[in-house]
Amino acid sequence: MPVVFGIVLASNSEPLFHMFGFLVCVGSTAGRALKSVVQGILLSSEGEKLHSMNLLLYMAPMAAMILLPFTLYIEGNVFAITVEKARTDWFMVFLLVGNATVAYLVNLTNFLVTKHTSALTLQVLGNAKAAVAAVVSVLIFKNPVTAMGMAGFAVTVMGVVLYSEAKKRSKATAH
């Protein structure tokens, strides 16, 4: 609860806050949480136990089929521009292959973390990452932040630390 409360507190005090953006963010977080729970079940339950590589093999084409039409609609002729740039600049090909490789590794790591910890741990880490990214953006890009926003980041970090401590204690009592 402190992790989620901290993120909500920081978001609500954002100088450029927009309700629609906030609701989309909450919806995407809920979707990510649902995905993490399902992948946790698929990776660890005895009846459905999948290997991380197999889960990636099943999920990647589905994600591509869902996202590709939206990408082509929103980005317009991005495919033609990318192909043209790749023909004239081989560094673009390197960037595309590098991007695909990093995306593959991120997804594989995501599945392995879920398999060896839990979906909840993955979500706590994701929210901690969001808070760190926001703080880094304030430090590097000098984005404006309010005292309430700083308090929200502090509550989020405190929630992550409390979760980590609770996890350690539950492992200590289990052994």
XYZ file of N, CA and C in Angstrom, residues 55-174:
360
model
N 7.507 -19.231 -22.598
C 6.527 -18.170 -22.351
C 6.813 -16.980 -23.263
N 8.070 -16.636 -23.412
C 8.441 -15.541 -24.309
C 8.066 -15.879 -25.751
N 8.249 -17.121 -26.142
C 7.898 -17.572 -27.487
C 6.401 -17.409 -27.754
N 5.573 -17.651 -26.742
C 4.123 -17.507 -26.901
C 3.675 -16.047 -26.819
N 4.300 -15.276 -25.930
C 3.836 -13.908 -25.688
C 4.293 -12.909 -26.744
N 5.496 -13.063 -27.270
C 6.036 -12.068 -28.202
C 5.187 -11.908 -29.469
N 4.794 -12.989 -30.140
C 3.951 -12.797 -31.334
C 2.596 -12.167 -31.001
N 2.022 -12.534 -29.862
C 0.737 -11.943 -29.463
C 0.890 -10.447 -29.210
N 1.953 -10.069 -28.520
C 2.196 -8.648 -28.251
C 2.399 -7.884 -29.553
N 3.140 -8.483 -30.484
C 3.369 -7.833 -31.780
C 2.056 -7.643 -32.535
N 1.191 -8.679 -32.533
C -0.084 -8.583 -33.243
C -1.001 -7.513 -32.633
N -0.910 -7.353 -31.320
C -1.749 -6.349 -30.655
C -1.190 -4.945 -30.864
N 0.127 -4.792 -30.739
C 0.729 -3.456 -30.781
C 0.991 -2.924 -32.188
N 1.261 -3.797 -33.141
C 1.611 -3.339 -34.490
C 0.526 -2.477 -35.142
N -0.747 -2.875 -35.116
C -1.772 -2.000 -35.727
C -1.842 -0.620 -35.054
N -1.733 -0.587 -33.720
C -1.754 0.704 -33.021
C -0.553 1.553 -33.414
N 0.605 0.911 -33.510
C 1.815 1.635 -33.888
C 1.684 2.217 -35.280
N 1.218 1.416 -36.219
C 1.078 1.903 -37.595
C 0.033 3.016 -37.698
N -1.029 2.910 -36.900
C -2.053 3.952 -36.916
C -1.542 5.249 -36.295
N -0.923 5.145 -35.135
C -0.485 6.337 -34.409
C 0.745 6.969 -35.048
N 1.691 6.147 -35.480
C 2.948 6.657 -36.007
C 2.920 6.919 -37.512
N 1.845 6.583 -38.170
C 1.737 6.859 -39.601
C 2.692 6.014 -40.426
N 3.524 6.666 -41.222
C 4.406 5.954 -42.137
C 5.777 5.662 -41.515
N 5.808 5.366 -40.248
C 7.076 5.117 -39.561
C 7.809 3.912 -40.155
N 7.083 2.927 -40.623
C 7.726 1.739 -41.189
C 8.527 2.101 -42.441
N 7.914 2.862 -43.335
C 8.601 3.269 -44.570
C 9.813 4.149 -44.254
N 9.674 5.048 -43.313
C 10.795 5.922 -42.925
C 11.933 5.102 -42.342
N 11.598 4.135 -41.493
C 12.620 3.297 -40.872
C 13.359 2.461 -41.919
N 12.634 1.880 -42.861
C 13.260 1.085 -43.920
C 14.184 1.974 -44.757
N 13.723 3.165 -45.091
C 14.548 4.082 -45.886
C 15.819 4.480 -45.135
N 15.691 4.777 -43.857
C 16.873 5.136 -43.056
C 17.830 3.953 -42.948
N 17.276 2.752 -42.793
C 18.121 1.556 -42.678
C 18.880 1.291 -43.975
N 18.289 1.622 -45.119
C 18.971 1.428 -46.406
C 20.152 2.376 -46.574
N 20.015 3.577 -46.033
C 21.071 4.577 -46.229
C 22.071 4.637 -45.078
N 21.689 4.143 -43.923
C 22.572 4.250 -42.755
C 22.589 2.914 -42.013
N 23.710 2.207 -42.084
C 23.811 0.896 -41.440
C 23.794 1.002 -39.924
N 24.102 2.171 -39.384
C 24.031 2.332 -37.940
C 22.588 2.175 -37.450
N 21.635 2.560 -38.299
C 20.212 2.383 -37.954
C 19.890 0.907 -37.786
N 20.442 0.072 -38.657
C 20.236 -1.378 -38.539
C 20.816 -1.867 -37.215
N 22.007 -1.389 -36.887
C 22.634 -1.744 -35.607
C 21.733 -1.332 -34.441
N 21.177 -0.119 -34.503
C 20.289 0.359 -33.439
C 19.023 -0.497 -33.335
N 18.448 -0.868 -34.456
C 17.239 -1.695 -34.440
C 17.518 -3.083 -33.873
N 18.616 -3.691 -34.292
C 18.981 -5.016 -33.769
C 19.311 -4.912 -32.279
N 20.033 -3.858 -31.910
C 20.349 -3.653 -30.492
C 19.100 -3.456 -29.657
N 18.147 -2.673 -30.165
C 16.891 -2.442 -29.465
C 16.111 -3.737 -29.294
N 16.039 -4.540 -30.353
C 15.329 -5.818 -30.273
C 16.003 -6.761 -29.280
N 17.326 -6.757 -29.261
C 18.062 -7.612 -28.325
C 17.809 -7.192 -26.884
N 17.847 -5.896 -26.627
C 17.593 -5.409 -25.268
C 16.156 -5.711 -24.853
N 15.199 -5.542 -25.754
C 13.798 -5.851 -25.439
C 13.636 -7.329 -25.099
N 14.288 -8.183 -25.871
C 14.260 -9.621 -25.596
C 14.825 -9.911 -24.205
N 15.969 -9.327 -23.892
C 16.598 -9.567 -22.593
C 15.771 -9.014 -21.436
N 15.134 -7.867 -21.648
C 14.266 -7.299 -20.603
C 13.101 -8.239 -20.317
N 12.459 -8.743 -21.368
C 11.337 -9.655 -21.168
C 11.781 -10.961 -20.511
N 12.894 -11.506 -20.957
C 13.395 -12.738 -20.367
C 13.738 -12.525 -18.895
N 14.390 -11.420 -18.584
C 14.719 -11.104 -17.190
C 13.456 -10.933 -16.365
N 12.463 -10.261 -16.940
C 11.175 -10.076 -16.272
C 10.568 -11.425 -15.897
N 10.589 -12.380 -16.823
C 10.028 -13.702 -16.558
C 10.837 -14.442 -15.498
N 12.143 -14.321 -15.562
C 12.988 -15.010 -14.581
C 12.801 -14.428 -13.179
N 12.686 -13.103 -13.080
C 12.439 -12.484 -11.771
C 11.096 -12.956 -11.223
N 10.080 -13.001 -12.065
C 8.766 -13.465 -11.628
C 8.826 -14.910 -11.161
N 9.531 -15.746 -11.922
C 9.616 -17.167 -11.593
C 10.333 -17.391 -10.261
N 11.395 -16.646 -10.012
C 12.210 -16.882 -8.823
C 11.793 -16.043 -7.612
N 10.929 -15.057 -7.807
C 10.427 -14.288 -6.659
C 8.907 -14.401 -6.648
N 8.230 -13.356 -7.113
C 6.769 -13.382 -7.211
C 6.310 -12.219 -8.076
N 5.052 -12.269 -8.482
C 4.483 -11.178 -9.275
C 4.445 -9.894 -8.453
N 4.186 -10.014 -7.149
C 4.145 -8.832 -6.291
C 5.520 -8.175 -6.211
N 6.558 -8.979 -6.069
C 7.910 -8.426 -6.026
C 8.211 -7.684 -7.313
N 7.818 -8.242 -8.447
C 8.055 -7.590 -9.725
C 7.331 -6.244 -9.791
N 6.111 -6.174 -9.288
C 5.361 -4.922 -9.305
C 5.982 -3.881 -8.373
N 6.440 -4.319 -7.208
C 7.107 -3.391 -6.282
C 8.366 -2.840 -6.940
N 9.142 -3.707 -7.588
C 10.343 -3.261 -8.291
C 9.998 -2.289 -9.424
N 8.914 -2.571 -10.137
C 8.489 -1.677 -11.217
C 8.115 -0.305 -10.708
N 7.411 -0.246 -9.581
C 7.044 1.049 -9.010
C 8.258 1.773 -8.445
N 9.195 1.015 -7.864
C 10.435 1.628 -7.376
C 11.209 2.218 -8.550
N 11.236 1.496 -9.662
C 11.913 1.986 -10.865
C 11.268 3.281 -11.352
N 9.951 3.353 -11.321
C 9.250 4.565 -11.750
C 9.609 5.746 -10.854
N 9.683 5.507 -9.550
C 10.041 6.581 -8.628
C 11.477 7.038 -8.867
N 12.392 6.091 -9.064
C 13.789 6.443 -9.335
C 13.895 7.221 -10.646
N 13.162 6.788 -11.671
C 13.186 7.490 -12.961
C 12.682 8.922 -12.806
N 11.642 9.113 -11.999
C 11.112 10.463 -11.781
C 12.140 11.340 -11.057
N 12.795 10.788 -10.058
C 13.813 11.547 -9.321
C 14.983 11.889 -10.239
N 15.410 10.926 -11.044
C 16.519 11.174 -11.981
C 16.123 12.246 -12.987
N 14.866 12.230 -13.456
C 14.433 13.250 -14.404
C 14.439 14.631 -13.759
N 14.130 14.702 -12.481
C 14.197 15.984 -11.772
C 15.649 16.444 -11.676
N 16.552 15.514 -11.350
C 17.957 15.875 -11.197
C 18.616 16.247 -12.520
N 18.342 15.500 -13.572
C 19.009 15.737 -14.859
C 18.333 16.839 -15.663
N 17.003 16.761 -15.795
C 16.292 17.686 -16.663
C 15.702 18.884 -15.917
N 15.907 18.927 -14.610
C 15.415 20.032 -13.773
C 13.906 20.204 -13.897
N 13.189 19.068 -14.032
C 11.735 19.138 -14.061
C 11.236 19.672 -12.727
N 10.205 20.494 -12.757
C 9.702 21.035 -11.488
C 9.066 19.936 -10.646
N 9.287 20.003 -9.346
C 8.679 19.040 -8.428
C 8.243 19.796 -7.177
N 7.094 19.422 -6.665
C 6.570 20.070 -5.469
C 7.005 19.299 -4.223
N 6.792 19.904 -3.073
C 7.090 19.224 -1.809
C 6.234 17.967 -1.678
N 4.993 18.037 -2.144
C 4.102 16.875 -2.107
C 4.643 15.763 -3.006
N 5.186 16.124 -4.164
C 5.791 15.138 -5.060
C 6.983 14.461 -4.405
N 7.835 15.248 -3.757
C 8.988 14.673 -3.047
C 8.530 13.750 -1.921
N 7.468 14.151 -1.233
C 6.928 13.296 -0.168
C 6.402 11.987 -0.768
N 5.765 12.071 -1.927
C 5.269 10.864 -2.598
C 6.401 9.923 -2.967
N 7.502 10.466 -3.509
C 8.660 9.630 -3.837
C 9.235 8.993 -2.577
N 9.294 9.765 -1.487
C 9.827 9.242 -0.227
C 8.943 8.111 0.307
N 7.628 8.278 0.233
C 6.706 7.233 0.692
C 6.872 5.978 -0.160
N 7.050 6.153 -1.473
C 7.238 5.000 -2.365
C 8.507 4.240 -1.997
N 9.601 4.962 -1.817
C 10.868 4.316 -1.444
C 10.732 3.632 -0.090
N 10.048 4.286 0.860
C 9.821 3.677 2.170
C 9.002 2.387 2.026
N 8.002 2.398 1.153
C 7.198 1.201 0.915
C 8.022 0.064 0.338
N 8.940 0.396 -0.570
C 9.818 -0.630 -1.150
C 10.714 -1.224 -0.066
N 11.265 -0.368 0.791
C 12.128 -0.848 1.883
C 11.324 -1.716 2.849
N 10.113 -1.282 3.198
C 9.262 -2.078 4.095
C 8.920 -3.429 3.472
N 8.621 -3.446 2.179
C 8.329 -4.702 1.492
C 9.544 -5.622 1.533
N 10.706 -5.056 1.271
C 11.941 -5.846 1.291
C 12.180 -6.456 2.672
N 11.976 -5.666 3.706
C 12.156 -6.163 5.078
C 11.131 -7.242 5.412
N 9.882 -7.037 5.008
C 8.842 -8.036 5.268
C 9.160 -9.331 4.542
N 9.686 -9.222 3.338
C 10.060 -10.409 2.561
C 11.193 -11.168 3.256
N 12.194 -10.412 3.760
C 13.301 -11.053 4.478
C 12.801 -11.778 5.727
N 11.909 -11.121 6.459
C 11.377 -11.733 7.694
C 10.567 -12.978 7.389
N 9.783 -12.940 6.309
C 8.973 -14.122 5.996
C 9.861 -15.283 5.565
N 10.967 -15.007 4.902
C 11.911 -16.073 4.542
C 12.609 -16.613 5.781
N 12.931 -15.719 6.743
C 13.616 -16.152 7.967
C 12.705 -17.040 8.814
N 11.405 -16.717 8.887
C 10.497 -17.538 9.689
C 10.144 -18.844 8.976
N 10.242 -18.842 7.635
C 9.944 -20.062 6.879
C 11.065 -21.098 7.018
